[in-house]
PDB file of C-alpha atoms and ligand atoms in Angstrom:
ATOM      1  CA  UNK A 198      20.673 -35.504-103.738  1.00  0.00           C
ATOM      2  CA  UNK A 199      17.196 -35.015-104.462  1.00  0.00           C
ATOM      3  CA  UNK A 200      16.047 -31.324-103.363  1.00  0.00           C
ATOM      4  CA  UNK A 201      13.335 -32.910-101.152  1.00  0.00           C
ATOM      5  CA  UNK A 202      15.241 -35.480 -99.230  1.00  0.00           C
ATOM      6  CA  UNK A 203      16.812 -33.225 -97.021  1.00  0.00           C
ATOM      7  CA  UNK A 204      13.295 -32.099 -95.972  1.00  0.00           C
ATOM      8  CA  UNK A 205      11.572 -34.792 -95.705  1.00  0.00           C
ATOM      9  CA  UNK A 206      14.507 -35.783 -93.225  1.00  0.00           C
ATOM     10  CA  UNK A 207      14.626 -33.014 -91.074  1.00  0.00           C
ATOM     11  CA  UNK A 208      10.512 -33.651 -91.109  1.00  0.00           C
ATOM     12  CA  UNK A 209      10.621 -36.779 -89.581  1.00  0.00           C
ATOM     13  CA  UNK A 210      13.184 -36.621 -87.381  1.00  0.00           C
ATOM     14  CA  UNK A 211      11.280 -34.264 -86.142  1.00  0.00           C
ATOM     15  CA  UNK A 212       7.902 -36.490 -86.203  1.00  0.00           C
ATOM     16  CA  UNK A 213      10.353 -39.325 -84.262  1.00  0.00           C
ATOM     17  CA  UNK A 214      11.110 -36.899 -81.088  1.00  0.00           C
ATOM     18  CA  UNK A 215       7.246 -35.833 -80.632  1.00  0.00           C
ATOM     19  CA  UNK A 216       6.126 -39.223 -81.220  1.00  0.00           C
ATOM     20  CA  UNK A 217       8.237 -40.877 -78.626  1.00  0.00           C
ATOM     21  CA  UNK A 218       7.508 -37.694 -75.924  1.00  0.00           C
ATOM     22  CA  UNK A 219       3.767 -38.747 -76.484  1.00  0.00           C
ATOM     23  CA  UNK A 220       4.013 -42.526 -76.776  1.00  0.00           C
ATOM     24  CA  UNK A 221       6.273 -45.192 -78.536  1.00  0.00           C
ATOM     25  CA  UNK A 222       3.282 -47.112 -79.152  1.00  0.00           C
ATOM     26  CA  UNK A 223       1.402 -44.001 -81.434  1.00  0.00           C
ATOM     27  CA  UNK A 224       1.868 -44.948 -85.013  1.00  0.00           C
ATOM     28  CA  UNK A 225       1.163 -41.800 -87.370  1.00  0.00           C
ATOM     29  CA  UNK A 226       0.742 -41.168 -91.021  1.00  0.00           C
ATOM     30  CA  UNK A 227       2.112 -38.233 -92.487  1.00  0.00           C
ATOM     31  CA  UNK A 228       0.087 -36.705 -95.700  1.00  0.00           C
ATOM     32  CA  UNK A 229       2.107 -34.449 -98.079  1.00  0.00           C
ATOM     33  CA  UNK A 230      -0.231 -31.615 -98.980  1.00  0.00           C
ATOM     34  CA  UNK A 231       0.859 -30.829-102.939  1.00  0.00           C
ATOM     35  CA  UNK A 232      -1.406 -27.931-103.407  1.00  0.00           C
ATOM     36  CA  UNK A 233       1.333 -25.666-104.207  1.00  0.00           C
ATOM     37  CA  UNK A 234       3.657 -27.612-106.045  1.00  0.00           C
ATOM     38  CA  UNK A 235       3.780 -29.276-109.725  1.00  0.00           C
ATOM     39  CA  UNK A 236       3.207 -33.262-110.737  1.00  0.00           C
ATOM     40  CA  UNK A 237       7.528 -33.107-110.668  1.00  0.00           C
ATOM     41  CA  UNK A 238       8.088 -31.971-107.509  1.00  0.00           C
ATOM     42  CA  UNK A 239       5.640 -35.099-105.951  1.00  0.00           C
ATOM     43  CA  UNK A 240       7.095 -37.054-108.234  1.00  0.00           C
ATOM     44  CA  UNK A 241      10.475 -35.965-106.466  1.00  0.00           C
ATOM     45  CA  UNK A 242       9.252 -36.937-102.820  1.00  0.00           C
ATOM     46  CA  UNK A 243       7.479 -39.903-104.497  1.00  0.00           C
ATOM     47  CA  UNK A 244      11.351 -40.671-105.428  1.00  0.00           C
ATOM     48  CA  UNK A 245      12.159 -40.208-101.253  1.00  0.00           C
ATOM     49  CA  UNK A 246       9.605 -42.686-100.220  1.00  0.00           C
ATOM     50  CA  UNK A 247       6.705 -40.586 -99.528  1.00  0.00           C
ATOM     51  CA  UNK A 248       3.136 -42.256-101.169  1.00  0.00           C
ATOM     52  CA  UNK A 249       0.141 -40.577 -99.442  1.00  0.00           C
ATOM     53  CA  UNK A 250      -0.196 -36.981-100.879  1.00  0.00           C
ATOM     54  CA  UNK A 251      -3.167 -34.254-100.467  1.00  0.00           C
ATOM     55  CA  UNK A 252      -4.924 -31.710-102.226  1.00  0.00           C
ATOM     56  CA  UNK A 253      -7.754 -29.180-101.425  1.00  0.00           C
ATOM     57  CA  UNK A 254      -9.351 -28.746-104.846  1.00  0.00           C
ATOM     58  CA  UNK A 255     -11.087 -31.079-106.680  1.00  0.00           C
ATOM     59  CA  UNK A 256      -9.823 -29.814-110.386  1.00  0.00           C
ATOM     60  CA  UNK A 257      -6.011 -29.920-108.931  1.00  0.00           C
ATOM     61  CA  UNK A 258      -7.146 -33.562-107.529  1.00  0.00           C
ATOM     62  CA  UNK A 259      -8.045 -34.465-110.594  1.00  0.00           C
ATOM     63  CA  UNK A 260      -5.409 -33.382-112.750  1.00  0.00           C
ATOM     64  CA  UNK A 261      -2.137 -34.531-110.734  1.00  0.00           C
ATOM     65  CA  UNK A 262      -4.134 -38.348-110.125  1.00  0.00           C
ATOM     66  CA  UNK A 263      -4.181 -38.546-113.512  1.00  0.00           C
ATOM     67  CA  UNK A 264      -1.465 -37.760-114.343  1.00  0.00           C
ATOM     68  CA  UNK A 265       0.657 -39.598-111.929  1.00  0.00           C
ATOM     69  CA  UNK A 266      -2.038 -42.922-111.959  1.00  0.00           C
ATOM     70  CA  UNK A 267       1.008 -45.136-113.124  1.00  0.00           C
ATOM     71  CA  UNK A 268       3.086 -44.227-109.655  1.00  0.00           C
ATOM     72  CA  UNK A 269       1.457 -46.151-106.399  1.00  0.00           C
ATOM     73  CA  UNK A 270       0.126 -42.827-104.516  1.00  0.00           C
ATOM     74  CA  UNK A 271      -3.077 -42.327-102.163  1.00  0.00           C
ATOM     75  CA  UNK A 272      -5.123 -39.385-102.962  1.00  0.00           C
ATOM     76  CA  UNK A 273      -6.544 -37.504 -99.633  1.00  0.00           C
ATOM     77  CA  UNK A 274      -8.585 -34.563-100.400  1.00  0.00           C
ATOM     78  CA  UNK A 275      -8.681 -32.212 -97.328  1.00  0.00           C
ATOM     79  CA  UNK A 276     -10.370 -29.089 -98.689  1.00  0.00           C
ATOM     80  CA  UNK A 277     -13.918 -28.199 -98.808  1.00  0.00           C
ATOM     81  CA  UNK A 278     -15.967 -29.759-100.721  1.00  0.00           C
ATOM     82  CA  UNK A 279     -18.883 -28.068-103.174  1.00  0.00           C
ATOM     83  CA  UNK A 280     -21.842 -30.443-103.553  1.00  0.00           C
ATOM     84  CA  UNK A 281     -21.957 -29.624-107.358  1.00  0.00           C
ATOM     85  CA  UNK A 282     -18.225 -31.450-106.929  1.00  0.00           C
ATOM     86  CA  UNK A 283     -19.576 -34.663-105.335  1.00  0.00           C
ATOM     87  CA  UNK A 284     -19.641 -36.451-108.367  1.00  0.00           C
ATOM     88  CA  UNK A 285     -16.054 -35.366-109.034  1.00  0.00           C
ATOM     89  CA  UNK A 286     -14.350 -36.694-106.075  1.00  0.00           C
ATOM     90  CA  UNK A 287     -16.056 -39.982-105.754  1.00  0.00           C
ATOM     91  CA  UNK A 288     -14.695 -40.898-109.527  1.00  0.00           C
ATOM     92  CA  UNK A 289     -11.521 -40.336-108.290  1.00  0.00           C
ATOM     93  CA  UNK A 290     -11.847 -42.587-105.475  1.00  0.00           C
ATOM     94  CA  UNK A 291      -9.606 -41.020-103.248  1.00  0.00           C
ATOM     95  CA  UNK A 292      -8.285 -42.680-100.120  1.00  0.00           C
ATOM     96  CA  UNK A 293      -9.649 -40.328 -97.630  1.00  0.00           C
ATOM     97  CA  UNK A 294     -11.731 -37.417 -97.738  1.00  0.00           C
ATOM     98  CA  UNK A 295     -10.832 -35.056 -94.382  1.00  0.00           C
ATOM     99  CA  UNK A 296     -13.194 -32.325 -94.799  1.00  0.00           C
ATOM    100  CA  UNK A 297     -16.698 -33.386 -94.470  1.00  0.00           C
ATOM    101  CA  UNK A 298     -17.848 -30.518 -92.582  1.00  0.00           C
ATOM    102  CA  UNK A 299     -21.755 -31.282 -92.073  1.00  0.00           C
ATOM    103  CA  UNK A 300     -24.993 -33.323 -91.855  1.00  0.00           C
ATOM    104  CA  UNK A 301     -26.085 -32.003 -94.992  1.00  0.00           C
ATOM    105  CA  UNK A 302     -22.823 -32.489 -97.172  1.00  0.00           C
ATOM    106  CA  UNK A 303     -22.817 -36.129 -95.991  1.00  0.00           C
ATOM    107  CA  UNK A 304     -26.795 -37.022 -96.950  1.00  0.00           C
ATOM    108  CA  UNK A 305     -25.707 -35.203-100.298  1.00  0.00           C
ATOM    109  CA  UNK A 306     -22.519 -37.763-100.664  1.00  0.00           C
ATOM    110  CA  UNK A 307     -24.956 -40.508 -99.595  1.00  0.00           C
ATOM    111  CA  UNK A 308     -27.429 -39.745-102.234  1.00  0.00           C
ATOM    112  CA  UNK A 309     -24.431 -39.685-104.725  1.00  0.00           C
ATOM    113  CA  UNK A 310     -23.150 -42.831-103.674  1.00  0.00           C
ATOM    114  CA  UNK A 311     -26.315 -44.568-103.771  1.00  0.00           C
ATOM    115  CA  UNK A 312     -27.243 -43.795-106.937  1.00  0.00           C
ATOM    116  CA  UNK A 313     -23.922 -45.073-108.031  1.00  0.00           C
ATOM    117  CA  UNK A 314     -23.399 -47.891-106.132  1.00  0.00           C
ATOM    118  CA  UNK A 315     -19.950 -46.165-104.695  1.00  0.00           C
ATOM    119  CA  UNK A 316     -18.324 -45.751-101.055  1.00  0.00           C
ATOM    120  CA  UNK A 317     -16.215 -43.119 -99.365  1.00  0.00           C
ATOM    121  CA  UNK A 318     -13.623 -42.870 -96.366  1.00  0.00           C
ATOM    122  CA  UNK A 319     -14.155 -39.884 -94.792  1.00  0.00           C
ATOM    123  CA  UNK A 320     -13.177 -37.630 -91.630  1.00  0.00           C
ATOM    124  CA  UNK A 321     -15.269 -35.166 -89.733  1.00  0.00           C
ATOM    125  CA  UNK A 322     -14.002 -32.004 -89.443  1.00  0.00           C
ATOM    126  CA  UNK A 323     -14.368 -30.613 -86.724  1.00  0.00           C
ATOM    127  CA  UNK A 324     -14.006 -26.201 -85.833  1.00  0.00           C
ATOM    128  CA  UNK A 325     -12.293 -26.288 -82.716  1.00  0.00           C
ATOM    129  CA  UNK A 326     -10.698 -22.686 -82.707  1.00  0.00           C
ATOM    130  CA  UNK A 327     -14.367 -20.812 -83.599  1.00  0.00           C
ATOM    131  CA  UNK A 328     -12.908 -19.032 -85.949  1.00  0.00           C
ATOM    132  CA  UNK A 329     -15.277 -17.891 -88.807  1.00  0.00           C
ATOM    133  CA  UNK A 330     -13.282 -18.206 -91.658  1.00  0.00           C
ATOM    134  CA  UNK A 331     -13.055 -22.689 -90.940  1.00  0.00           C
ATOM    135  CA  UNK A 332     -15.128 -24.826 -91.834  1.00  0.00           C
ATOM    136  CA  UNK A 333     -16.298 -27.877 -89.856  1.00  0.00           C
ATOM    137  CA  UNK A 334     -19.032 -28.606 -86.819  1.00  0.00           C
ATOM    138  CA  UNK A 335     -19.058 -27.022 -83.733  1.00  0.00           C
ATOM    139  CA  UNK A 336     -16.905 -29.455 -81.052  1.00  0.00           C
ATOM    140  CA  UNK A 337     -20.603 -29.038 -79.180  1.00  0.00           C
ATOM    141  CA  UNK A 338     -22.451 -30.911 -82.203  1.00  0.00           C
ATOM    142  CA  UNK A 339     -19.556 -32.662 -83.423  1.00  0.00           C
ATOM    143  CA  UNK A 340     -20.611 -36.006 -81.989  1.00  0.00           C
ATOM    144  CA  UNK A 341     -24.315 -35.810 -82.299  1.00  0.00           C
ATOM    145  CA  UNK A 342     -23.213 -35.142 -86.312  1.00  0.00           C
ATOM    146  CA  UNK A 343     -21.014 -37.931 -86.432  1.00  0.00           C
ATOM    147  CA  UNK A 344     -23.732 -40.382 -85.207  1.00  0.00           C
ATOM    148  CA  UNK A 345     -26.482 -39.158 -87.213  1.00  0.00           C
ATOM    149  CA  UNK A 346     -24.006 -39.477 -90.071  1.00  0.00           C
ATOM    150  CA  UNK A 347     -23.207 -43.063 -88.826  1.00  0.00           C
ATOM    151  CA  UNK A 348     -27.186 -44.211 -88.775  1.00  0.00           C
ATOM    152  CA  UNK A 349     -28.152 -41.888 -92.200  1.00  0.00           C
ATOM    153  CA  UNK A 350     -25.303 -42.208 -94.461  1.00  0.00           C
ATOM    154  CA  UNK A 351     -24.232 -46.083 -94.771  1.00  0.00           C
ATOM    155  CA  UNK A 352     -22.072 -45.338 -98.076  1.00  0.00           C
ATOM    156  CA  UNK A 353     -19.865 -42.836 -96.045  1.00  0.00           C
ATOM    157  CA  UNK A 354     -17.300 -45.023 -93.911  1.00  0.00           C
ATOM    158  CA  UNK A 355     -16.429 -42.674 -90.932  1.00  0.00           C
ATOM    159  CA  UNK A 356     -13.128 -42.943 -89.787  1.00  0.00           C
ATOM    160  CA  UNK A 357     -12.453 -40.091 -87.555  1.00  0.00           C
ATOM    161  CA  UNK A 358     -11.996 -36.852 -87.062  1.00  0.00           C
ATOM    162  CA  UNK A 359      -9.769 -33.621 -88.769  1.00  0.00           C
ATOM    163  CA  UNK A 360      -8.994 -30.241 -87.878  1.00  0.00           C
ATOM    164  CA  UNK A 361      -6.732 -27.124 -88.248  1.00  0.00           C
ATOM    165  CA  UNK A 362      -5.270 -25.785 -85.268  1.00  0.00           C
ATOM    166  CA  UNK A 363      -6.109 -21.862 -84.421  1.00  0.00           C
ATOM    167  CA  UNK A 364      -4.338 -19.629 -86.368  1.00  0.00           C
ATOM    168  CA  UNK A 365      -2.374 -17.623 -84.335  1.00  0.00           C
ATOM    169  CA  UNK A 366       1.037 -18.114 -82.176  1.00  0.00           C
ATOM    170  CA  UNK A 367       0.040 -18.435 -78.929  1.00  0.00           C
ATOM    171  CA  UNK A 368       0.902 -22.052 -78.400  1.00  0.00           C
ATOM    172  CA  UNK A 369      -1.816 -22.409 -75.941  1.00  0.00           C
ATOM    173  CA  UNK A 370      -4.503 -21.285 -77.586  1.00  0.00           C
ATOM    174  CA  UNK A 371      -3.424 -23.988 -80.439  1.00  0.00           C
ATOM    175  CA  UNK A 372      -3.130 -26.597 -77.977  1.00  0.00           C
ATOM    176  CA  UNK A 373      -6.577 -26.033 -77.107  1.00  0.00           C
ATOM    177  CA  UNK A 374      -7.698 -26.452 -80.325  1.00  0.00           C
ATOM    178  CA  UNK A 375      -6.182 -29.879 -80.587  1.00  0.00           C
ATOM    179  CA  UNK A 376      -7.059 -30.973 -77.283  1.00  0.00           C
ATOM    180  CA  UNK A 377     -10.805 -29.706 -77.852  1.00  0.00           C
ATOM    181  CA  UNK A 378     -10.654 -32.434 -80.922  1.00  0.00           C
ATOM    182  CA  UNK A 379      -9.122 -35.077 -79.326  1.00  0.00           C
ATOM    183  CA  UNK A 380     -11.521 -35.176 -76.161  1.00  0.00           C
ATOM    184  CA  UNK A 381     -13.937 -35.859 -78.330  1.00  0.00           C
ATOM    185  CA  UNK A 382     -12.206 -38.063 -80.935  1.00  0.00           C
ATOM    186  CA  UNK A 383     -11.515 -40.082 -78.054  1.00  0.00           C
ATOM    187  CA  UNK A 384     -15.396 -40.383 -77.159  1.00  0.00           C
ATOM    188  CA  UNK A 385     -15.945 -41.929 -80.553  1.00  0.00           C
ATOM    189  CA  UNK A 386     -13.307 -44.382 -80.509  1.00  0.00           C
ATOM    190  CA  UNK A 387     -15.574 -46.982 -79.469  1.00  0.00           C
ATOM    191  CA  UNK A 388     -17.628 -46.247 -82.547  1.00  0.00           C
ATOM    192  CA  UNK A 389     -14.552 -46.439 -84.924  1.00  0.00           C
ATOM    193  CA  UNK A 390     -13.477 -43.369 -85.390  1.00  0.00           C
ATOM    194  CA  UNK A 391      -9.694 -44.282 -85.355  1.00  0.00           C
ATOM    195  CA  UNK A 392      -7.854 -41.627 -87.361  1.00  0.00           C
ATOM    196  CA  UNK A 393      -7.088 -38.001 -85.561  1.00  0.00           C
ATOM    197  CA  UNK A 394      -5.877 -36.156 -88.494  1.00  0.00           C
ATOM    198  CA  UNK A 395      -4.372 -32.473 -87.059  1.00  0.00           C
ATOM    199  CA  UNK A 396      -1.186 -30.970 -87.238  1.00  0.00           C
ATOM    200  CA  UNK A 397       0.132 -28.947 -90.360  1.00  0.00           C
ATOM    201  CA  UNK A 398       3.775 -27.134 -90.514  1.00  0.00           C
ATOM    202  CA  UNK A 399       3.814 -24.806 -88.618  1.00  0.00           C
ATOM    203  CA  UNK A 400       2.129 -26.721 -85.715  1.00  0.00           C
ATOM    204  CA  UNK A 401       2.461 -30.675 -86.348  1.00  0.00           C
ATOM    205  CA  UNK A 402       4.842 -31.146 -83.398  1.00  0.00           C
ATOM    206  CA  UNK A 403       2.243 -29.399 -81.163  1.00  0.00           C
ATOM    207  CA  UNK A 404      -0.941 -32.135 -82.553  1.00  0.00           C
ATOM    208  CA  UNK A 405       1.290 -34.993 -81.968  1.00  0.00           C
ATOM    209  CA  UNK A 406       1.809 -33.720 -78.494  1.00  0.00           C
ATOM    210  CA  UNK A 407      -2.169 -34.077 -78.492  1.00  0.00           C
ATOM    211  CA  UNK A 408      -2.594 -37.446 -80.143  1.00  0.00           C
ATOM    212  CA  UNK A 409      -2.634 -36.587 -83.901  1.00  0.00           C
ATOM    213  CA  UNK A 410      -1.870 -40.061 -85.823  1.00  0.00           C
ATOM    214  CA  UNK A 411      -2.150 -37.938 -89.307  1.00  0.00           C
ATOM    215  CA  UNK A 412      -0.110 -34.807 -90.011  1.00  0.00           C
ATOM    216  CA  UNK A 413      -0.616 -32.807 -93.403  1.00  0.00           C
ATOM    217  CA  UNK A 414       2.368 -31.010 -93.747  1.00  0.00           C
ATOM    218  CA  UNK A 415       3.076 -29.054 -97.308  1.00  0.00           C
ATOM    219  CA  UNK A 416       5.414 -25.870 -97.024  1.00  0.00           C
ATOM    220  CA  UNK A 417       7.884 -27.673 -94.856  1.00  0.00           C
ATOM    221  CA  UNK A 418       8.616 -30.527 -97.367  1.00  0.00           C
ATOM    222  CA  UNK A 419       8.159 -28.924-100.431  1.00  0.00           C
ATOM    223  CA  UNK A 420      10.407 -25.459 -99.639  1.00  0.00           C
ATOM    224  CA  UNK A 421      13.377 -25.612-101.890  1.00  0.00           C
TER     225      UNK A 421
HETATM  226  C1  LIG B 546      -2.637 -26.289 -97.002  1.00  0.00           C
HETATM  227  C2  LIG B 546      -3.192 -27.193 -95.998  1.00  0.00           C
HETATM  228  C3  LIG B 546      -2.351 -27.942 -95.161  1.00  0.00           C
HETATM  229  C4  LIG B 546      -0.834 -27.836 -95.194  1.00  0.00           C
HETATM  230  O1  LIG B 546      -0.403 -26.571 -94.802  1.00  0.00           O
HETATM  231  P1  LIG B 546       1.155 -26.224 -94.646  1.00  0.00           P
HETATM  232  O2  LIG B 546       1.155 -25.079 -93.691  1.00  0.00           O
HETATM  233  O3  LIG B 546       1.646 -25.848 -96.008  1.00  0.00           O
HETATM  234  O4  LIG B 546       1.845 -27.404 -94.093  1.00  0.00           O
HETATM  235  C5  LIG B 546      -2.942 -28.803 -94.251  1.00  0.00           C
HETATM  236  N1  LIG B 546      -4.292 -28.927 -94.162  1.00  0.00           N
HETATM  237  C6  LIG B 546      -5.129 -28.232 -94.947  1.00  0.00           C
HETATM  238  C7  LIG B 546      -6.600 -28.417 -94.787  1.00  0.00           C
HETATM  239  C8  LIG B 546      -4.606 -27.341 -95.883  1.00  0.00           C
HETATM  240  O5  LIG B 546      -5.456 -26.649 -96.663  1.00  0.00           O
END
């Protein structure tokens, strides 16, 4: 059996139970993050099933596309994003970029895609533990941002909302940080945002519990 299968199993099964405790009617997307692992090994999980995959550096992005562009995958990148790198990520048209983390990133992207007549899907993260170290808006600006981004940046196509759940394991504290995002993810809904993309795995079954409809999980599939 494929050394992946077995994961990828145990991974949903576990996706099923939290789904169903928050509501049979929640569909949600799960997102392979391949930052640590070779072309073979998503090739493997390609093998399971699996199509959408993610990666958090543009040269990494840009090396495993092209070499897998003959297999049917979608590209999400969900790490930040230098502006000298714009250029980068909209030639490789990815699905869905999560980590669009201000104003000013977005006008930059804007500019970009003007200029050459491009389009992007994006997310806006969103810093909903306060930690330093993330990156993302403040849950206080976060919907301010994501209309101003709306009316300024036509090119971008907003679709939501991303975070990473506090780092630390006091299941509270994480729940917090999820529910922070989703109160306002929920605000926006009537302005499209429609994707809530939280939960990674060490915490995924804790962001479905808070309305997460996309999980990037990497570790947990790809341990061997
Ligand atoms: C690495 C990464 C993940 C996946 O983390 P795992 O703990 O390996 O599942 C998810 N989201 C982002 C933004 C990441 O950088």
């Amino acid at each position: 059996m494929n050394v992946f299968a077995k994961n990828l199993d145990t991974i949903i099964t576990k996706i099923e139970k939290a789904r169903i405790a928050y509501s049979r009617h929640q569909i949600i997307q799960l997102i392979a993050v391949s930052k640590y692992v070779t072309i073979y090994d998503i090739q493997a999980l390609y093998e399971c099933g699996q199509r959408a995959f993610g990666e958090n550096k543009i040269q990494d992005l840009k090396a495993k596309t092209q070499a897998l562009n003959e297999l049917p995958l979608q590209w999400h990148m969900i790490g930040t994003l230098q502006e000298n790198k714009i250029n980068a990520l909209l030639a490789l048209k990815p699905t869905l970029m999560h980590s669009l983390d201000s104003f000013k990133l977005a006008l930059a992207i804007q500019k970009k895609c003007e200029a050459n007549h491009l389009t992007l899907n994006a997310l806006l993260q969103i810093n909903s533990s306060g930690e330093p170290t993330k990156s993302g808006v403040k849950p206080q600006e976060a919907e301010e941002t994501y209309f101003n981004i709306l009316k300024h940046c036509p090119c971008i196509h907003l679709e939501g909302l991303m975070t990473i759940g506090a780092n630390t394991s006091e299941v509270t504290k994480i729940e917090k940080s999820f529910q922070t995002t989703k109160d306002i993810f929920d605000k926006l809904k009537a302005n499209g945002a429609r994707i809530l993309s939280m939960g990674m795995s060490g915490d995924f079954e804790i962001a479905i519990s808070c309305g997460a409809n996309m999980l990037r999980i990497g570790s947990a599939l790809f341990e061997k």
